[in-house]
Amino acid sequence: AASEIKFNLMAVVQDKRLGLNNQLQQMLSIQADEESEDIMTLRSQLATEDMKREQWKKENERRRHNYLPFCLELLKTIAKAGKMNDFTKDAQERITAKRQKK
């Protein structure tokens, strides 16, 4: 509604990978056992952060891509196949069904 107030709270924070790498280096310099539970946990957390970064990279690429030429070509192909009228009728029927439910 018009009376709602919406906002995003954002902060500039240090990269978690830096802190995890520092902790890992400290642990490795103190402990000779590379297979200790703490070291394995830190490596797992680092792998998780790296996977997050890869996912964010893919999402950003998808967000920045211009899908308009693809959409236009799809619509042209549907129109050439003669199915545009069927699709628009189906969409109109779904819209009227939704409106009647309300």
Coordinates of N, CA, C and O in Angstrom, one line a residue, residues 94-102:
R94 N -6.7 -17.2 -18.4 CA -6.2 -17.3 -17.1 C -6.3 -16.0 -16.3 O -6.6 -16.0 -15.1
I95 N -6.2 -14.8 -17.0 CA -6.4 -13.5 -16.3 C -7.8 -13.4 -15.9 O -8.1 -13.0 -14.7
T96 N -8.8 -13.7 -16.7 CA -10.2 -13.6 -16.3 C -10.5 -14.6 -15.2 O -11.3 -14.3 -14.3
A97 N -9.9 -15.8 -15.2 CA -10.2 -16.7 -14.1 C -9.6 -16.2 -12.8 O -10.3 -16.3 -11.7
K98 N -8.4 -15.6 -12.8 CA -7.9 -15.0 -11.6 C -8.7 -13.9 -11.1 O -8.9 -13.7 -9.9
R99 N -9.2 -13.0 -12.0 CA -10.1 -11.9 -11.6 C -11.4 -12.4 -11.0 O -11.9 -11.8 -10.0
Q100 N -11.9 -13.5 -11.5 CA -13.2 -14.0 -10.9 C -13.0 -14.6 -9.6 O -13.9 -14.6 -8.7
K101 N -11.8 -15.1 -9.3 CA -11.5 -15.7 -8.0 C -11.5 -14.7 -6.9 O -11.8 -14.9 -5.7
K102 N -11.1 -13.4 -7.2 CA -11.0 -12.4 -6.3 C -12.3 -11.8 -5.9 O -13.3 -11.8 -5.6

